[in-house]
CSV table of C-alpha atoms and ligand atoms in Angstrom, one decimal:
chain,number,residue,atom,x,y,z
L,1,MET,CA,-0.1,0.1,0.0
L,2,LYS,CA,1.4,3.0,-1.0
L,3,LYS,CA,1.3,5.9,1.9
L,4,ILE,CA,-0.2,9.3,1.2
L,5,TYR,CA,0.5,12.2,3.5
L,6,LEU,CA,-2.0,14.8,3.9
L,7,ASP,CA,-1.1,16.4,6.9
L,8,HIS,CA,1.6,18.8,6.0
L,9,GLY,CA,0.1,21.7,8.7
L,10,ALA,CA,1.7,19.2,11.2
L,11,THR,CA,5.1,18.4,9.8
L,12,THR,CA,6.5,18.3,6.4
L,13,PRO,CA,9.1,15.8,5.4
L,14,VAL,CA,12.5,17.4,4.8
L,15,LEU,CA,13.2,17.8,1.3
L,16,PRO,CA,16.3,15.5,-0.2
L,17,GLU,CA,18.0,18.7,-1.6
L,18,VAL,CA,17.9,20.2,2.5
L,19,PHE,CA,19.1,16.9,3.8
L,20,GLU,CA,22.4,17.1,1.3
L,21,GLU,CA,23.2,20.6,2.3
L,22,MET,CA,22.9,19.3,5.8
L,23,LYS,CA,24.8,16.3,6.2
L,24,PRO,CA,28.0,18.0,5.9
L,25,TYR,CA,27.5,19.9,8.7
L,26,PHE,CA,26.9,16.7,10.9
L,27,LEU,CA,29.8,14.9,9.5
L,28,GLU,CA,33.3,16.7,8.3
L,29,LYS,CA,32.3,20.7,9.4
L,30,PHE,CA,30.9,19.7,12.8
L,31,GLY,CA,32.6,22.7,14.3
L,32,ASN,CA,31.2,24.8,17.4
L,33,ALA,CA,30.4,27.9,16.1
L,34,SER,CA,31.6,29.7,19.0
L,35,SER,CA,35.1,27.5,18.3
L,36,LEU,CA,37.9,30.4,17.3
L,37,HIS,CA,39.8,27.9,15.1
L,38,LEU,CA,39.0,26.7,11.7
L,39,PHE,CA,36.5,24.1,12.7
L,40,GLY,CA,34.7,26.8,14.3
L,41,GLU,CA,35.0,29.5,11.5
L,42,GLU,CA,33.9,27.2,8.9
L,43,ALA,CA,30.2,26.7,11.2
L,44,LYS,CA,30.2,30.2,12.0
L,45,LYS,CA,30.4,31.1,8.3
L,46,ALA,CA,27.3,28.7,7.6
L,47,LEU,CA,25.5,30.2,10.4
L,48,GLU,CA,25.7,33.6,9.3
L,49,SER,CA,25.4,33.2,5.4
L,50,SER,CA,21.9,31.1,6.3
L,51,ARG,CA,21.2,34.2,8.4
L,52,GLU,CA,21.8,36.4,5.6
L,53,LYS,CA,19.7,34.0,3.1
L,54,ILE,CA,16.8,33.8,5.8
L,55,ALA,CA,16.7,37.7,6.1
L,56,LYS,CA,16.8,38.3,2.5
L,57,LEU,CA,13.6,35.9,1.7
L,58,ILE,CA,11.5,37.7,4.5
L,59,ASN,CA,12.6,41.4,3.6
L,60,ALA,CA,14.6,41.3,7.1
L,61,GLU,CA,18.3,42.5,8.2
L,62,PRO,CA,20.3,39.4,9.4
L,63,ASN,CA,21.2,40.9,13.0
L,64,GLU,CA,17.1,41.1,13.1
L,65,ILE,CA,17.1,37.0,12.9
L,66,TYR,CA,17.6,34.7,16.1
L,67,PHE,CA,17.8,31.0,15.7
L,68,THR,CA,15.6,29.1,18.3
L,69,SER,CA,14.8,25.5,18.8
L,70,GLY,CA,11.6,25.7,17.1
L,71,GLY,CA,8.2,27.6,17.0
L,72,THR,CA,7.1,27.2,20.3
L,73,GLU,CA,10.4,28.7,21.5
L,74,ALA,CA,10.1,31.6,19.2
L,75,ASP,CA,6.3,32.1,20.6
L,76,ASN,CA,7.7,31.5,24.4
L,77,THR,CA,10.5,34.1,24.0
L,78,ALA,CA,8.6,36.9,21.8
L,79,ILE,CA,5.9,36.8,24.2
L,80,ILE,CA,7.3,36.5,27.7
L,81,GLY,CA,10.5,38.3,26.7
L,82,ALA,CA,8.6,41.5,24.9
L,83,ALA,CA,6.0,41.1,27.8
L,84,LEU,CA,8.9,41.3,30.7
L,85,ALA,CA,11.1,43.9,28.5
L,86,ASN,CA,8.0,46.4,28.5
L,87,SER,CA,6.4,46.2,31.7
L,88,LYS,CA,7.1,49.4,33.0
L,89,LYS,CA,5.1,50.9,29.9
L,90,GLY,CA,2.0,48.3,30.8
L,91,LYS,CA,0.9,44.9,31.5
L,92,HIS,CA,-2.1,44.5,28.8
L,93,ILE,CA,-1.6,42.3,26.2
L,94,ILE,CA,-4.3,41.5,23.2
L,95,THR,CA,-4.1,38.5,21.6
L,96,SER,CA,-7.1,36.3,19.8
L,97,PRO,CA,-8.7,32.7,21.1
L,98,ILE,CA,-7.2,30.9,18.0
L,99,GLU,CA,-3.8,31.0,18.5
L,100,HIS,CA,-1.7,28.1,18.7
L,101,SER,CA,-0.8,26.6,22.2
L,102,ALA,CA,2.6,28.0,22.3
L,103,VAL,CA,0.7,31.4,22.2
L,104,LEU,CA,-1.9,30.7,24.5
L,105,GLU,CA,0.2,29.1,27.3
L,106,SER,CA,2.4,31.7,27.4
L,107,VAL,CA,0.1,34.4,27.7
L,108,GLU,CA,-1.8,32.2,30.3
L,109,TYR,CA,1.8,32.1,32.4
L,110,LEU,CA,1.8,35.8,32.2
L,111,GLN,CA,-1.7,36.4,33.3
L,112,LYS,CA,-0.4,34.3,36.4
L,113,ASN,CA,2.5,36.7,36.9
L,114,GLY,CA,0.0,40.0,36.9
L,115,PHE,CA,-0.2,40.8,33.1
L,116,ASP,CA,-4.0,41.5,31.8
L,117,ILE,CA,-4.5,39.5,29.0
L,118,ASP,CA,-7.6,40.1,26.4
L,119,PHE,CA,-8.9,38.0,23.4
L,120,VAL,CA,-10.4,39.6,20.5
L,121,LYS,CA,-13.6,38.2,18.5
L,122,VAL,CA,-13.3,35.9,16.2
L,123,ASP,CA,-15.9,35.5,13.4
L,124,SER,CA,-17.7,32.5,11.8
L,125,ASN,CA,-15.0,32.1,9.2
L,126,GLY,CA,-11.9,32.2,11.7
L,127,ARG,CA,-10.7,35.8,10.8
L,128,VAL,CA,-9.8,38.2,13.9
L,129,ASP,CA,-12.4,41.1,14.0
L,130,VAL,CA,-10.5,43.9,13.4
L,131,GLU,CA,-12.8,46.4,15.4
L,132,SER,CA,-13.0,44.3,18.3
L,133,LEU,CA,-9.3,44.5,18.7
L,134,LYS,CA,-9.5,48.3,17.8
L,135,ASN,CA,-11.7,48.6,20.6
L,136,MET,CA,-9.5,46.4,23.1
L,137,ILE,CA,-6.8,49.0,23.0
L,138,LYS,CA,-5.8,50.5,26.5
L,139,LYS,CA,-3.3,53.1,27.5
L,140,ASP,CA,-1.3,50.0,28.9
L,141,THR,CA,-1.5,47.9,26.0
L,142,ILE,CA,2.4,46.7,25.2
L,143,LEU,CA,1.7,43.7,23.0
L,144,ILE,CA,-0.3,42.1,20.7
L,145,SER,CA,-0.2,38.7,19.6
L,146,ILE,CA,-2.0,37.7,16.4
L,147,MET,CA,-1.2,34.5,14.2
L,148,TRP,CA,-0.4,35.1,10.4
L,149,VAL,CA,-2.2,31.8,9.1
L,150,ASN,CA,-4.2,29.5,11.5
L,151,ASN,CA,-2.7,26.2,11.7
L,152,GLU,CA,-6.3,24.4,11.9
L,153,THR,CA,-8.1,26.1,9.0
L,154,GLY,CA,-5.3,27.9,7.1
L,155,VAL,CA,-7.4,31.2,7.4
L,156,ILE,CA,-4.9,34.2,6.9
L,157,GLN,CA,-5.4,36.6,9.0
L,158,PRO,CA,-5.5,40.7,8.5
L,159,ILE,CA,-1.9,41.0,9.5
L,160,GLN,CA,-1.4,44.3,7.7
L,161,GLU,CA,-4.4,46.0,9.1
L,162,ILE,CA,-3.6,45.0,12.6
L,163,SER,CA,-0.2,46.2,12.0
L,164,LYS,CA,-0.9,49.9,11.1
L,165,ILE,CA,-3.3,49.8,14.2
L,166,ALA,CA,-0.2,48.7,16.2
L,167,ARG,CA,2.1,51.3,14.5
L,168,LYS,CA,-0.7,54.2,15.3
L,169,HIS,CA,-0.6,53.0,18.8
L,170,ASN,CA,2.8,52.5,19.5
L,171,ILE,CA,2.2,48.7,20.5
L,172,ILE,CA,4.3,46.2,19.7
L,173,PHE,CA,3.0,43.6,17.0
L,174,HIS,CA,4.1,39.9,17.1
L,175,SER,CA,3.1,37.1,15.0
L,176,ASP,CA,3.4,33.2,14.9
L,177,ALA,CA,4.1,33.1,11.4
L,178,VAL,CA,4.7,29.3,11.9
L,179,GLN,CA,2.0,28.1,9.5
L,180,ALA,CA,2.2,31.0,7.0
L,181,LEU,CA,6.4,31.2,6.1
L,182,GLY,CA,6.8,29.2,3.1
L,183,LYS,CA,3.2,29.2,2.0
L,184,LEU,CA,2.9,32.7,1.6
L,185,LYS,CA,5.5,35.3,0.6
L,186,LEU,CA,5.4,37.2,3.6
L,187,ASP,CA,7.0,40.5,4.6
L,188,ALA,CA,8.3,40.3,8.2
L,189,SER,CA,8.9,44.2,8.4
L,190,TRP,CA,5.0,44.5,8.6
L,191,VAL,CA,5.1,43.0,12.2
L,192,ASP,CA,7.7,43.9,15.3
L,193,ILE,CA,8.3,40.0,16.5
L,194,LEU,CA,7.8,37.1,14.1
L,195,SER,CA,8.0,33.5,15.1
L,196,ALA,CA,8.9,30.7,12.3
L,197,SER,CA,9.7,26.6,12.6
L,198,ALA,CA,11.7,24.8,9.9
L,199,HIS,CA,9.8,21.7,10.4
L,200,LYS,CA,6.7,23.1,8.8
L,201,PHE,CA,8.3,24.3,5.4
L,202,TYR,CA,10.3,21.1,4.6
L,203,GLY,CA,13.3,21.9,7.0
L,204,PRO,CA,14.4,19.7,9.8
L,205,LYS,CA,12.7,19.6,13.5
L,206,GLY,CA,13.6,21.4,16.3
L,207,VAL,CA,14.8,24.8,14.6
L,208,GLY,CA,13.2,28.1,14.0
L,209,PHE,CA,13.6,31.5,14.4
L,210,MET,CA,12.4,35.0,15.9
L,211,TYR,CA,12.5,37.7,13.8
L,212,LEU,CA,12.9,40.9,15.9
L,213,LYS,CA,12.7,44.0,14.3
L,214,ARG,CA,15.4,46.5,15.4
L,215,GLY,CA,14.4,49.2,17.8
L,216,ASN,CA,12.1,46.5,19.9
L,217,LYS,CA,13.3,45.1,23.2
L,218,VAL,CA,12.6,41.5,24.2
L,219,ASN,CA,14.2,39.9,27.1
L,220,PRO,CA,16.0,36.5,26.8
L,221,THR,CA,14.4,33.5,28.3
L,222,ILE,CA,17.2,31.0,27.9
L,223,LEU,CA,20.3,31.7,29.3
L,224,GLY,CA,23.8,31.1,29.3
L,225,GLY,CA,26.7,31.3,26.9
L,226,GLY,CA,25.4,34.5,25.5
L,227,HIS,CA,25.0,33.0,21.9
L,228,GLU,CA,22.5,34.7,19.3
L,229,ARG,CA,23.6,38.1,20.6
L,230,GLY,CA,22.7,37.0,24.0
L,231,MET,CA,18.9,36.5,23.0
L,232,ARG,CA,19.5,32.7,22.8
L,233,SER,CA,22.3,30.8,24.5
L,234,GLY,CA,22.8,27.3,23.7
L,235,THR,CA,25.3,26.0,21.2
L,236,GLU,CA,23.7,27.0,17.8
L,237,ASN,CA,22.0,23.8,15.9
L,238,VAL,CA,24.3,24.2,12.6
L,239,SER,CA,23.1,21.8,10.6
L,240,GLY,CA,19.4,22.6,11.3
L,241,VAL,CA,19.9,26.4,10.5
L,242,VAL,CA,21.8,25.8,7.1
L,243,GLY,CA,18.4,23.1,6.6
L,244,MET,CA,16.2,25.5,7.5
L,245,ALA,CA,17.8,28.3,5.2
L,246,LYS,CA,18.0,25.7,2.3
L,247,ALA,CA,14.3,24.9,2.8
L,248,LEU,CA,13.1,28.2,2.6
L,249,GLU,CA,15.2,29.5,-0.5
L,250,LEU,CA,13.4,26.1,-2.1
L,251,CYS,CA,9.7,26.9,-1.1
L,252,TYR,CA,10.3,30.6,-2.4
L,253,ARG,CA,11.9,28.9,-5.7
L,254,ASP,CA,9.0,29.3,-8.5
L,255,PHE,CA,6.5,30.0,-5.7
L,256,GLU,CA,3.6,30.5,-8.3
L,257,GLY,CA,4.1,27.4,-9.9
L,258,LYS,CA,4.0,25.6,-6.4
L,259,HIS,CA,0.8,27.7,-5.6
L,260,GLU,CA,-0.9,26.8,-8.8
L,261,ILE,CA,-0.7,23.1,-7.9
L,262,PHE,CA,-2.0,23.7,-4.9
L,263,LYS,CA,-5.0,25.3,-5.8
L,264,LYS,CA,-5.7,22.7,-8.5
L,265,TRP,CA,-5.7,20.3,-6.0
L,266,LYS,CA,-7.8,22.1,-3.7
L,267,ASP,CA,-10.4,23.2,-6.7
L,268,LYS,CA,-10.4,19.1,-6.9
L,269,MET,CA,-11.1,18.2,-3.5
L,270,ILE,CA,-14.0,21.1,-3.5
L,271,GLU,CA,-15.5,19.2,-6.5
L,272,LYS,CA,-15.7,15.9,-4.8
L,273,LEU,CA,-16.8,17.8,-1.3
L,274,GLU,CA,-19.9,18.8,-3.4
L,275,GLU,CA,-20.3,15.1,-5.1
L,276,ILE,CA,-20.4,13.9,-1.9
L,277,GLY,CA,-22.9,16.6,-0.2
L,278,ASP,CA,-23.5,17.4,3.4
L,279,TYR,CA,-20.2,19.0,4.2
L,280,HIS,CA,-19.1,22.3,5.8
L,281,ILE,CA,-15.6,24.2,4.8
L,282,ASN,CA,-14.5,25.5,8.5
L,283,GLY,CA,-12.6,28.9,7.6
L,284,GLY,CA,-14.6,29.0,4.3
L,285,ILE,CA,-12.9,29.6,1.1
L,286,VAL,CA,-11.7,33.0,0.9
L,287,ASP,CA,-8.3,34.4,2.2
L,288,VAL,CA,-7.4,30.8,3.2
L,289,LEU,CA,-4.1,28.9,2.0
L,290,PRO,CA,-4.6,26.6,-1.0
L,291,THR,CA,-2.8,24.0,0.8
L,292,HIS,CA,-5.2,23.8,3.9
L,293,LEU,CA,-8.6,22.0,4.0
L,294,ASN,CA,-10.7,21.9,7.1
L,295,VAL,CA,-14.2,20.1,6.9
L,296,SER,CA,-16.7,18.5,8.2
L,297,PHE,CA,-18.7,15.9,7.2
L,298,LYS,CA,-22.2,15.6,8.5
L,299,GLY,CA,-22.8,12.5,10.7
L,300,ILE,CA,-19.2,11.6,10.8
L,301,SER,CA,-17.0,12.0,13.5
L,302,GLY,CA,-13.3,13.6,12.3
L,303,GLU,CA,-11.6,11.1,14.5
L,304,THR,CA,-13.4,7.9,12.8
L,305,LEU,CA,-12.9,9.3,9.4
L,306,MET,CA,-9.3,9.9,10.5
L,307,TYR,CA,-8.7,6.2,11.5
L,308,SER,CA,-10.7,4.6,8.7
L,309,LEU,CA,-8.2,6.6,6.4
L,310,SER,CA,-5.1,5.7,8.2
L,311,LEU,CA,-6.2,2.1,7.7
L,312,ASN,CA,-6.5,2.8,3.7
L,313,GLY,CA,-2.6,4.3,4.1
L,314,ILE,CA,-3.8,8.3,4.2
L,315,ALA,CA,-2.7,10.7,6.7
L,316,ILE,CA,-4.9,13.5,7.2
L,317,SER,CA,-5.6,15.1,10.6
L,318,THR,CA,-8.2,16.2,13.4
L,319,ALA,CA,-7.8,19.7,15.2
L,320,SER,CA,-3.9,20.2,15.6
L,321,ALA,CA,-1.6,17.3,16.0
L,322,CYS,CA,-0.2,19.2,19.0
L,323,SER,CA,-3.9,19.2,21.0
L,324,SER,CA,-3.9,15.3,20.7
L,325,HIS,CA,-0.9,15.4,23.6
L,326,HIS,CA,-3.8,16.7,25.9
L,327,THR,CA,-5.2,13.7,27.9
L,328,ASN,CA,-8.7,15.7,28.4
L,329,LYS,CA,-9.5,15.4,24.5
L,330,THR,CA,-11.1,18.8,24.3
L,331,ALA,CA,-12.5,19.8,21.0
L,332,SER,CA,-10.7,21.9,18.8
L,333,HIS,CA,-10.6,25.5,20.8
L,334,VAL,CA,-10.1,27.2,17.1
L,335,LEU,CA,-13.4,25.7,15.9
L,336,LYS,CA,-15.2,26.8,19.1
L,337,ALA,CA,-14.2,30.0,19.1
L,338,MET,CA,-15.9,30.3,15.3
L,339,GLY,CA,-19.1,29.6,17.2
L,340,LEU,CA,-19.6,26.4,15.0
L,341,ASP,CA,-22.0,23.7,16.7
L,342,HIS,CA,-21.2,20.3,18.4
L,343,GLU,CA,-21.5,18.2,15.6
L,344,THR,CA,-19.3,20.4,13.2
L,345,ILE,CA,-16.3,20.5,15.3
L,346,ILE,CA,-16.9,17.1,16.4
L,347,GLY,CA,-16.8,15.7,12.4
L,348,ALA,CA,-13.6,18.4,11.3
L,349,VAL,CA,-11.2,16.9,9.7
L,350,ARG,CA,-7.5,18.9,8.5
L,351,ILE,CA,-6.0,18.2,4.7
L,352,VAL,CA,-3.2,19.7,4.0
L,353,THR,CA,-1.2,19.1,0.9
L,354,GLY,CA,2.5,19.5,0.3
L,355,LEU,CA,5.3,19.6,-2.3
L,356,ASP,CA,5.8,15.7,-2.0
L,357,ASN,CA,2.5,14.7,-3.1
L,358,THR,CA,1.3,14.2,-7.1
L,359,ASP,CA,-1.6,14.4,-8.9
L,360,ASP,CA,-2.0,10.3,-8.1
L,361,ASP,CA,-1.9,11.0,-4.5
L,362,ILE,CA,-4.9,13.4,-4.7
L,363,GLU,CA,-7.1,11.2,-7.4
L,364,LYS,CA,-6.6,8.0,-5.3
L,365,PHE,CA,-7.5,10.0,-1.7
L,366,LEU,CA,-10.8,11.5,-3.3
L,367,THR,CA,-11.3,8.1,-4.2
L,368,ILE,CA,-11.0,6.6,-1.1
L,369,LEU,CA,-12.1,9.7,1.1
L,370,GLU,CA,-15.5,9.4,-1.0
L,371,SER,CA,-15.9,5.6,-0.4
L,372,GLU,CA,-15.5,5.8,3.2
L,373,VAL,CA,-17.6,8.9,4.0
L,374,ARG,CA,-20.7,7.0,2.3
L,375,ARG,CA,-19.4,3.7,4.1
L,376,LEU,CA,-19.4,5.1,7.0
L,377,ARG,CA,-23.0,7.3,6.5
L,378,SER,CA,-24.4,4.0,5.5
L,379,LEU,CA,-23.3,2.5,9.1
L,380,GLY,CA,-25.5,5.3,10.4
P,401,LIG,C1,3.4,24.0,14.8
P,401,LIG,C2,3.2,25.1,15.0
P,401,LIG,C3,4.0,26.1,16.3
P,401,LIG,C4,5.1,25.3,17.2
P,401,LIG,O1,6.3,25.0,16.3
P,401,LIG,P1,7.4,24.0,16.6
P,401,LIG,O2,8.4,24.1,16.1
P,401,LIG,O3,6.5,22.8,16.4
P,401,LIG,O4,7.7,23.8,18.2
P,401,LIG,C5,3.5,27.1,17.0
P,401,LIG,N1,2.5,27.8,15.9
P,401,LIG,C6,1.9,27.6,15.0
P,401,LIG,C7,0.8,28.1,14.4
P,401,LIG,C8,2.2,25.8,14.2
P,401,LIG,O5,1.7,25.6,13.5
């Protein structure tokens, strides 16, 4: 049975070219980037050229990029670090109820430590309500954190609009861009702080970065030897960083061509949904990434559908992969915030296509999806 992976929102495979680029940094070029001898120099050079590459691709300066262990760490440092560095100005933070747990748990931690958190409204399509955000701004608001793209629905948030509001009020604007980077040609300069993770865009797991626009203050949260200009201590993951830079470069190579293929596949999927009938696309179809499709089939739980597709060699997910760690399997906080009814929330599955998929994968998936939905429905 050929396996078909349609869960690229959870993670992506490392592209062969990325792996080849990384390989020497495990083997002969294994130096510690802090060492002053030739091995260290070699590693340092790779680290800095990767930083330049990434900066260029997101319209940033190299010294605005800080490497981290991934998206979770970047979110934690951005939010907790910015709150601590700016707490003399105020203690009010605005975020949304549809953020990733790395953001939600960070603001919860701050709330327990004397900060004041407000959650903006989200419409039924999972888009942050900009008017609600405007009305929440207070004199002591120091930070707004709104994700660039939601990981469960693929809905693109009104980042440029929020950016203008934040600028006008001189509030730091952080965006979790983990699900956006590589899938959108984004401009980091719209925000003050941004989080990213390599394994969501065909790089290795356990490496990411924080973009911090010059002039903004963030306290480091990981302390030690003063790596990354004091922002993030710990021996740099040189091979990981090299792979991350290569992966981003590849994502943006013939970006439009890739985008068209994803769009074509999504159109095919929606055609099939029409044939199957009785479905709801969570997040709608406007301003949503072409890779993402979150859909509920009436009368079928997402979990049942996910397991029956898995038996057929196909990987899709229910809600987000991260939420499956929680022992009390709560329904998706994202779909709940969108005001969807219980049956739709329980029915939701997420299909996310990626660069390693083929036309054949999509055809086969849609055939099996249709027969499984019909079979499960006939069971009542
Ligand atoms: C995956 C993800 C994260 C966490 O990134 P890791 O590198 O896996 O820690 C954070 N935010 C969003 C939106 C994500 O999709």
